[in-house]
Tab-separated table of C-alpha atoms and ligand atoms in Angstrom:
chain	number	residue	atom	x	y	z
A	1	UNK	CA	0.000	0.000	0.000
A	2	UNK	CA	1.685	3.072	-1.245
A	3	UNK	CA	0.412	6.487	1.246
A	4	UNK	CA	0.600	9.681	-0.123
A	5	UNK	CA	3.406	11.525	0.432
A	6	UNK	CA	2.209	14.752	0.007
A	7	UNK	CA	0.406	14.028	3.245
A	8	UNK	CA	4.023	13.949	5.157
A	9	UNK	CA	4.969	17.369	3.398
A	10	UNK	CA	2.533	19.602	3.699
A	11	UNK	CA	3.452	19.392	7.738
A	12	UNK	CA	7.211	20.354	7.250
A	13	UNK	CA	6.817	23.129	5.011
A	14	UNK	CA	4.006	24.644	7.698
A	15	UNK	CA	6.414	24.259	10.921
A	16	UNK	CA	9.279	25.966	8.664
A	17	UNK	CA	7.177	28.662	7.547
A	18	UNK	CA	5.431	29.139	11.150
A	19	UNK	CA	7.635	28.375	13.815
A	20	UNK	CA	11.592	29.423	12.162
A	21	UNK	CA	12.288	33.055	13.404
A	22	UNK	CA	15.957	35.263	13.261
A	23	UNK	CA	17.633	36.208	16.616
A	24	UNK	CA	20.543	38.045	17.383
A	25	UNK	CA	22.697	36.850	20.041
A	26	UNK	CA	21.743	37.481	23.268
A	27	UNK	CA	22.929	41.277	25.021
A	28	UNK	CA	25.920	39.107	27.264
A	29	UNK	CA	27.447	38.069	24.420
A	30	UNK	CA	27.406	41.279	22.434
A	31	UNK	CA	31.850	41.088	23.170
A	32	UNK	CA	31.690	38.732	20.440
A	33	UNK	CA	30.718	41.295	18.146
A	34	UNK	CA	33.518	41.972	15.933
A	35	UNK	CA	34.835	45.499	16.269
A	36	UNK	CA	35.750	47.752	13.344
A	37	UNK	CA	39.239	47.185	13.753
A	38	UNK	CA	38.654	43.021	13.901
A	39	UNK	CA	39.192	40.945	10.680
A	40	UNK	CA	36.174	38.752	10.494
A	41	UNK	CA	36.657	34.906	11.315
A	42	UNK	CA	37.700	32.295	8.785
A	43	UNK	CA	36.714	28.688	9.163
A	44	UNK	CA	40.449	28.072	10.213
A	45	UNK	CA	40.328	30.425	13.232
A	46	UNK	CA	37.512	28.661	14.846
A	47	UNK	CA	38.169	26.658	17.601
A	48	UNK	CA	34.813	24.275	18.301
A	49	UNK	CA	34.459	22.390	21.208
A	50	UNK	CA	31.627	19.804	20.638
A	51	UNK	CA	30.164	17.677	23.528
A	52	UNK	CA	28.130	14.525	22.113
A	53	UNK	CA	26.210	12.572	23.855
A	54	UNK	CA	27.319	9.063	23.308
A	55	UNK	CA	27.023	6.009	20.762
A	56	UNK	CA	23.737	4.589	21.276
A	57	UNK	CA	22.879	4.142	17.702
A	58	UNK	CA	23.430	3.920	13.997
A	59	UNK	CA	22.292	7.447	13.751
A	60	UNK	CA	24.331	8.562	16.544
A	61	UNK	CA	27.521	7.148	14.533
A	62	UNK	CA	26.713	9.028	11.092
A	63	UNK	CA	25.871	12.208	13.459
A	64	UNK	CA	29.651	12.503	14.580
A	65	UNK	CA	31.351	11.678	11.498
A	66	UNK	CA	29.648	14.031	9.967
A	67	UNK	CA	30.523	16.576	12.756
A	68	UNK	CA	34.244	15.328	12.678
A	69	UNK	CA	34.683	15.248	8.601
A	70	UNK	CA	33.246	18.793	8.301
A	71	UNK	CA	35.815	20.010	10.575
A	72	UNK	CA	38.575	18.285	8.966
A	73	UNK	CA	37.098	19.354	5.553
A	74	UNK	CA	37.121	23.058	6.613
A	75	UNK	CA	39.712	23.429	8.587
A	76	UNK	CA	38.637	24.184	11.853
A	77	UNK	CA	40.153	23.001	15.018
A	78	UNK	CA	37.439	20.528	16.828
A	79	UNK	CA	37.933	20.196	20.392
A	80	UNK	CA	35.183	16.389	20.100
A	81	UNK	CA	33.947	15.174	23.796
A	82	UNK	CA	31.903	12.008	24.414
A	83	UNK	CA	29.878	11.461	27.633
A	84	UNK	CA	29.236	7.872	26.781
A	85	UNK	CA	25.374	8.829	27.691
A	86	UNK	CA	25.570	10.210	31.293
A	87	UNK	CA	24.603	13.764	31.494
A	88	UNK	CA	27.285	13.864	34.637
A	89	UNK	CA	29.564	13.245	32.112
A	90	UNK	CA	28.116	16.007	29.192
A	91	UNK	CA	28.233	19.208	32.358
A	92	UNK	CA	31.723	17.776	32.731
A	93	UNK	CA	32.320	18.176	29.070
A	94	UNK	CA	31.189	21.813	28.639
A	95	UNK	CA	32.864	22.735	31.566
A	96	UNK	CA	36.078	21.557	30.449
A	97	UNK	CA	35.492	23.341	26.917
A	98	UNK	CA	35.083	26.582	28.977
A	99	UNK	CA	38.423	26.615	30.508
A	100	UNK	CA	39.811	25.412	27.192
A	101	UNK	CA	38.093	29.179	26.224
A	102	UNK	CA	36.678	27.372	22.307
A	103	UNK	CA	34.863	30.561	20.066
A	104	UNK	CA	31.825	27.977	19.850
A	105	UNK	CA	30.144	25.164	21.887
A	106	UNK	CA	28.285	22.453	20.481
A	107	UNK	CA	26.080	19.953	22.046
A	108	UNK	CA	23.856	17.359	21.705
A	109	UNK	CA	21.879	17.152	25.111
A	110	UNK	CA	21.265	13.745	26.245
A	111	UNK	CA	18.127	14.573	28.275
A	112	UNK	CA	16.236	17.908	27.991
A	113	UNK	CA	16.140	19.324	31.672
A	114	UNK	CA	19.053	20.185	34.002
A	115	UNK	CA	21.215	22.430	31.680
A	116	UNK	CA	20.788	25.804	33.114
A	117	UNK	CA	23.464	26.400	35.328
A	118	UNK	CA	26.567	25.290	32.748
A	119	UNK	CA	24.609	27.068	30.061
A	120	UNK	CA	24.640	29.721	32.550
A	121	UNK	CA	28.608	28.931	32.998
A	122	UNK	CA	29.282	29.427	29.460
A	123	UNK	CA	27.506	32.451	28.935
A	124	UNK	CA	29.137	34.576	31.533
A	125	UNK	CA	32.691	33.188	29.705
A	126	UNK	CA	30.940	34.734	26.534
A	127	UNK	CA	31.021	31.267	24.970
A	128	UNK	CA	27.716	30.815	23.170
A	129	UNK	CA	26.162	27.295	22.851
A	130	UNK	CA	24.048	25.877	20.086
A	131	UNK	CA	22.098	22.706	20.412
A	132	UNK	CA	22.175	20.403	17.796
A	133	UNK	CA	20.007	17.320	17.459
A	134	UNK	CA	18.485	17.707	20.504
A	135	UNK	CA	16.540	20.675	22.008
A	136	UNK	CA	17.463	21.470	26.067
A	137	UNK	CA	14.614	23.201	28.433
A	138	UNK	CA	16.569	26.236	28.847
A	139	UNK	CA	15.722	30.171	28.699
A	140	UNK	CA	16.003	31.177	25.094
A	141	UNK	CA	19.144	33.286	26.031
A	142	UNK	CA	21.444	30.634	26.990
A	143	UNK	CA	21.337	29.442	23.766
A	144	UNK	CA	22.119	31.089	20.449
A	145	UNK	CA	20.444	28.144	17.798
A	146	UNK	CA	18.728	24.946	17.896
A	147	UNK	CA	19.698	22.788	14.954
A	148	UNK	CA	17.713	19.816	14.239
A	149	UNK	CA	14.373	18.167	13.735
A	150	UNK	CA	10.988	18.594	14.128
A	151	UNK	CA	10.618	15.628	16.703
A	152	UNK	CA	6.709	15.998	17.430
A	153	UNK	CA	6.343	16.242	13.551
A	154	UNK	CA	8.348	12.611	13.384
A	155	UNK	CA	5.841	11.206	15.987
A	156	UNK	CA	2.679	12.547	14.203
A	157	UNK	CA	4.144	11.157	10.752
A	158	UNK	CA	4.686	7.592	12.165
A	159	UNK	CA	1.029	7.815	13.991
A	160	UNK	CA	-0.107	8.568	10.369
A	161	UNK	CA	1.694	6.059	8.342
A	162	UNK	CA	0.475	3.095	11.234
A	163	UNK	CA	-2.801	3.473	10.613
A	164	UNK	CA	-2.635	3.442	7.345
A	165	UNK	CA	-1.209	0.493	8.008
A	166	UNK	CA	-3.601	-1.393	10.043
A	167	UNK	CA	-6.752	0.420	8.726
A	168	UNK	CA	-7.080	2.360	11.832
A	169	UNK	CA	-7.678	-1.296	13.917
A	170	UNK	CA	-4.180	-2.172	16.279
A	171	UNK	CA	-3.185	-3.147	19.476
A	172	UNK	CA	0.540	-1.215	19.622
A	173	UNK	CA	3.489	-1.782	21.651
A	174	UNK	CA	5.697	1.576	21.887
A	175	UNK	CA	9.693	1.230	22.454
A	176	UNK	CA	10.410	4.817	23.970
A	177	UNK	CA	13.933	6.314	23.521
A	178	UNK	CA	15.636	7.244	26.251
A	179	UNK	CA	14.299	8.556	29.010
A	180	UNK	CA	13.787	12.813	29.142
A	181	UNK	CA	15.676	12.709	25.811
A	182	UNK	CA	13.439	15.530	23.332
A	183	UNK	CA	13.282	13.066	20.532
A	184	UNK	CA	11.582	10.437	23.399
A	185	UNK	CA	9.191	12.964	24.823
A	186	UNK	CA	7.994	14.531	21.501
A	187	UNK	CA	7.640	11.431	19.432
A	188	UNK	CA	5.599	9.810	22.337
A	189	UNK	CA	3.456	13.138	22.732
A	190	UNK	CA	3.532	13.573	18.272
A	191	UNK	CA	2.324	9.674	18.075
A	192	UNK	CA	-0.671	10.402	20.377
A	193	UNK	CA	-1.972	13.187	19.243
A	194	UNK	CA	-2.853	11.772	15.830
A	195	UNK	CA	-4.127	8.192	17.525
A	196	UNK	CA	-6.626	9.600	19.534
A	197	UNK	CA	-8.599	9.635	16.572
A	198	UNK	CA	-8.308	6.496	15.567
A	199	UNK	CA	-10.556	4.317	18.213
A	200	UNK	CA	-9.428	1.022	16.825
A	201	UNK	CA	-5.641	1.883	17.582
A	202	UNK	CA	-4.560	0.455	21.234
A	203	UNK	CA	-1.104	1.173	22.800
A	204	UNK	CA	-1.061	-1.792	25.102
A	205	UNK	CA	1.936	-1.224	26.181
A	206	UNK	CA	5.084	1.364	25.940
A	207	UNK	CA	8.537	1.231	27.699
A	208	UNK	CA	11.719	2.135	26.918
A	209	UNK	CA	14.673	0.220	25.431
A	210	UNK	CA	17.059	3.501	25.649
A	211	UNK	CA	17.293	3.965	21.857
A	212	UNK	CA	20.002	0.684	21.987
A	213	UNK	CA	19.408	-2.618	19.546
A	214	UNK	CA	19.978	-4.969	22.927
A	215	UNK	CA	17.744	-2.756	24.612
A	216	UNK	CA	15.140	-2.494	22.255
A	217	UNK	CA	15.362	-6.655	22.037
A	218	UNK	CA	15.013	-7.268	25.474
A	219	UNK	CA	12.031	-4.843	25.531
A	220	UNK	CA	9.965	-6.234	22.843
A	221	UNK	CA	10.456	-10.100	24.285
A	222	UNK	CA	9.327	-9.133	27.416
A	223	UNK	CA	6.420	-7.562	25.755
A	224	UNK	CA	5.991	-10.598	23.534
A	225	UNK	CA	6.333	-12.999	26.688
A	226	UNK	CA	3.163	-10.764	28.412
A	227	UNK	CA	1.225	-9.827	25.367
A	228	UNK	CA	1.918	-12.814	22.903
A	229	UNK	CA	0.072	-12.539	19.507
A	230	UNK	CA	-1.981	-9.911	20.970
A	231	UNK	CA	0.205	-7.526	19.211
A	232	UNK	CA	0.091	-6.216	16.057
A	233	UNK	CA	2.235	-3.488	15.753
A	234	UNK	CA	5.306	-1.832	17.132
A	235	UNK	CA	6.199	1.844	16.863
A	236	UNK	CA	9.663	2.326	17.765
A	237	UNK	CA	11.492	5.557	18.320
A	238	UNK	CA	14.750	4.586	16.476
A	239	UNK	CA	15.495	2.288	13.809
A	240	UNK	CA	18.136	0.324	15.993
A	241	UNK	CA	15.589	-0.371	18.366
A	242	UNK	CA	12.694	-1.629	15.875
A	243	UNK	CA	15.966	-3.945	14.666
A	244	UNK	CA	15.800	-5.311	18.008
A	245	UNK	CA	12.348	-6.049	18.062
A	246	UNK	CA	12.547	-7.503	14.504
A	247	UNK	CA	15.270	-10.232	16.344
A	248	UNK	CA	13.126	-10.792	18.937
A	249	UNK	CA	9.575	-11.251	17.155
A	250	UNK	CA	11.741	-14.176	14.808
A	251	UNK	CA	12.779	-15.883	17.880
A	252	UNK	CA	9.342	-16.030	19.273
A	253	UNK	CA	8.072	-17.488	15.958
A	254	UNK	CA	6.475	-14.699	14.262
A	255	UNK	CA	6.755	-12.735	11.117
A	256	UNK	CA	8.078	-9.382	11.757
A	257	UNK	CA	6.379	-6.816	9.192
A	258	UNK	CA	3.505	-9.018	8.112
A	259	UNK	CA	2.305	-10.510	11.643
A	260	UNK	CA	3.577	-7.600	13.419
A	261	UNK	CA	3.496	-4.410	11.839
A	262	UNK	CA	6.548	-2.329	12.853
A	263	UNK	CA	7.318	1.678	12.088
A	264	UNK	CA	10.176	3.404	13.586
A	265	UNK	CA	12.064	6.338	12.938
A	266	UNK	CA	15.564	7.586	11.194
A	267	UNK	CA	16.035	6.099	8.178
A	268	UNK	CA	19.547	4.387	8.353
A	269	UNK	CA	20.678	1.857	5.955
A	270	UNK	CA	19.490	-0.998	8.581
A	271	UNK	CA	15.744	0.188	8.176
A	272	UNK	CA	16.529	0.081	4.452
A	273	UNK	CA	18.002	-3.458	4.379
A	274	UNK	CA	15.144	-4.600	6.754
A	275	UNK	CA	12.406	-3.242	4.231
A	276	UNK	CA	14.218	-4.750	1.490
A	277	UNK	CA	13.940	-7.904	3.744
A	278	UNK	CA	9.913	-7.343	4.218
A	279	UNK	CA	10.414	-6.902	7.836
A	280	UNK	CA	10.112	-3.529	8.833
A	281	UNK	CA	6.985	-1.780	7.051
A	282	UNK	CA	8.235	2.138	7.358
A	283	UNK	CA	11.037	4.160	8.077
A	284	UNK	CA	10.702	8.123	8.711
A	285	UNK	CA	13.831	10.264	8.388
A	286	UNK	CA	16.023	11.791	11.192
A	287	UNK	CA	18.702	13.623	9.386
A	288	UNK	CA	22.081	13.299	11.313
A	289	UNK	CA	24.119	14.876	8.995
A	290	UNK	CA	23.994	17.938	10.455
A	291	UNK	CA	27.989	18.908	10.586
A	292	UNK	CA	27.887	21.500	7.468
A	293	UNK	CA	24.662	23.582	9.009
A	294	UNK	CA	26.574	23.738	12.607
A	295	UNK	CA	29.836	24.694	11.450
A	296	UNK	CA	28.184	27.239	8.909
A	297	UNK	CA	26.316	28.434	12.369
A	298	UNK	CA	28.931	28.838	14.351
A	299	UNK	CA	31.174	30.857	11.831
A	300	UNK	CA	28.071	33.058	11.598
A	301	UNK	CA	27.671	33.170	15.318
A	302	UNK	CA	31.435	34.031	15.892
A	303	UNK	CA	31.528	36.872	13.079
A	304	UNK	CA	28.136	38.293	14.855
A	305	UNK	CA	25.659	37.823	12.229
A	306	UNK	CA	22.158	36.808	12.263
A	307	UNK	CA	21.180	33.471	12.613
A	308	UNK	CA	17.703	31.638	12.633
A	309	UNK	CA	16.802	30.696	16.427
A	310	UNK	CA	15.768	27.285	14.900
A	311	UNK	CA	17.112	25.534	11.976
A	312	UNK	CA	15.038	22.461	11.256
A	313	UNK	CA	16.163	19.467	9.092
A	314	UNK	CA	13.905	18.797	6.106
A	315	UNK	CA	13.279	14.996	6.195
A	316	UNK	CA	11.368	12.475	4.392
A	317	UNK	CA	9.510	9.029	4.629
A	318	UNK	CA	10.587	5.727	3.502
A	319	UNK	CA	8.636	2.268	2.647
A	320	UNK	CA	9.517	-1.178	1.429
A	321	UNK	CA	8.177	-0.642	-2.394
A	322	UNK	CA	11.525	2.119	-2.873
A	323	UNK	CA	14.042	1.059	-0.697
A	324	UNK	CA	16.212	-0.994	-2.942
A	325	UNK	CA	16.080	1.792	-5.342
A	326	UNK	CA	16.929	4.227	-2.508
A	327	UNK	CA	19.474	2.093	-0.355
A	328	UNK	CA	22.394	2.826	-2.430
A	329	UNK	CA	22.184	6.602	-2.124
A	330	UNK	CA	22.075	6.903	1.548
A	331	UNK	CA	24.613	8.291	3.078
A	332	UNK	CA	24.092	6.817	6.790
B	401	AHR	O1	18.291	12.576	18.818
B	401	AHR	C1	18.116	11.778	17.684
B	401	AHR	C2	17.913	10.355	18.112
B	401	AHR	O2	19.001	9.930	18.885
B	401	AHR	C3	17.834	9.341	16.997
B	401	AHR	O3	16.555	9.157	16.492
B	401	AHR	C4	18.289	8.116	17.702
B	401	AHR	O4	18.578	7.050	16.854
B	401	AHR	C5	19.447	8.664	18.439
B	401	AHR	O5	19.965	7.856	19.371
């Protein structure tokens, strides 16, 4: 069943033209505001300090290549941190990029609360941040962009595409991301809102398998151990989970993507090769190739020039009937 695509659009074009406004940096860090007498900033002045959040996924892995290769590409000197997913560890990591004095902080917030005072930190050094991937709950001012996705959109898109699916009838299991992550809390909130009108369509149950493979496994047999062939669909928040559940709905004898519908989110070559395979039934895109638009952000931000307060990715939905066609060309 092929589902209109123009459906999936018309939403991305409306949040870009409604929600994407200019800001000028905040007043406290007007001292980055070249003076007359300053040369402006080259891509080989910069010195970027970027604090990732870890290595949870195949997305996650394309995401900091693409951060490291731009910098190598352009010159600039990258300062790369990884907190190995503990937010102790990401505070530590900005912290340490403070002292180290970088023109630019990038960051990737694991969870979405508890940033405020080391934004705070890095403000009063006159070091702005931008968030990329993942939005923090933060006062607009100790930030200077968000670059990144339209998470709630993703949700909504994968609500629609399910019950299309299952003709509006199915009893879902949900494998959340991690914890307080943004992409876990608006994908869960996006999914709903579009479900609740569709009576038919159940979420019987909804945990989280942390956005990992082994994770997502373990979830979905303990769901399949309580729920059985009760379920007929998954929605999972990342493709590396829903290729967990895929293992773990073959070892309990069913047919993953015919007996079990399953739609997750991202769109890396696994979710390709699985709806080659006729096992995963839809794949919606979560651009991680975000290292050109941050570097290009942070020149901007260094040389004091406008700059969008949110840049969102433009991204796209996959199904089985194009993949092999459309495997070769990705990039992650
Ligand atoms: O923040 C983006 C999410 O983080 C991706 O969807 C997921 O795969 C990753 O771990």
């Amino acid at each position: 069943m092929r589902i209109s695509r123009f459906l999936f659009f018309v939403p991305i074009f409306a949040s870009i033209l409604g929600f994407v406004g200019c800001s000028r940096q905040p007043d406290s860090l007007s001292t980055l505001q070249p003076d007359s007498n300053s040369l402006e900033k080259r891509y080989e002045d910069l010195i970027v300090g970027y604090a990732q959040l870890g290595a949870e996924s195949e997305w996650r892995a394309a995401n900091t290549i693409s951060i490291k290769e731009t910098a190598e590409q352009l010159g600039v000197e990258l300062r790369f941190l990884d907190a190995q997913q503990k937010q102790d560890n990401q505070i530590e990591a900005i912290r340490k990029l403070i002292i180290q004095k970088v023109d630019v902080i990038g960051i990737s917030p694991i969870v979405e609360t508890g940033w405020d005072e080391v934004f705070q930190e890095a403000k009063d050094a006159g070091i702005p941040i931008i968030l990329v991937d993942r939005r923090a709950a933060v006062p607009d001012d100790l930030y200077v962009s968000y670059l990144g996705s339209d998470f709630l959109e993703e949700g909504r898109k994968a609500a629609r595409i399910m019950a299309e699916l299952v003709d509006g009838k199915a009893s879902i299991v949900e494998l959340v991301g991690t914890i307080g992550s943004a992409p876990a809390n608006d994908r869960y909130t996006g999914f709903r809102e579009v479900i609740k009108d569709y009576p038919g369509m159940k979420i019987i149950a909804s945990e989280s398998g942390d956005f990992t493979r082994a994770r997502g496994r373990e979830v979905m047999a303990a769901f399949l151990e309580k729920y059985g062939s009760e379920i007929t669909a998954v929605y999972a928040h990342n493709d590396d989970m829903a290729l967990g559940a895929i293992e773990a709905i073959e070892e309990y004898g069913l047919k993953p993507g015919e007996d079990i519908m399953i739609v997750s989110i991202d769109a890396a070559r696994g979710a390709f090769e699985a709806m080659i395979a006729g096992k995963l039934n839809a794949t919606v895109e979560c651009n991680p190739l975000l290292g050109p638009q941050f570097f290009e952000l942070a020149l901007k931000v260094v040389n004091g020039q406008l700059i969008p307060k949110w840049v969102p990715s433009i991204e796209s939905v996959f199904f089985p009937e194009d993949a092999a066609e459309i495997l070769p060309t990705r990039k992650y």
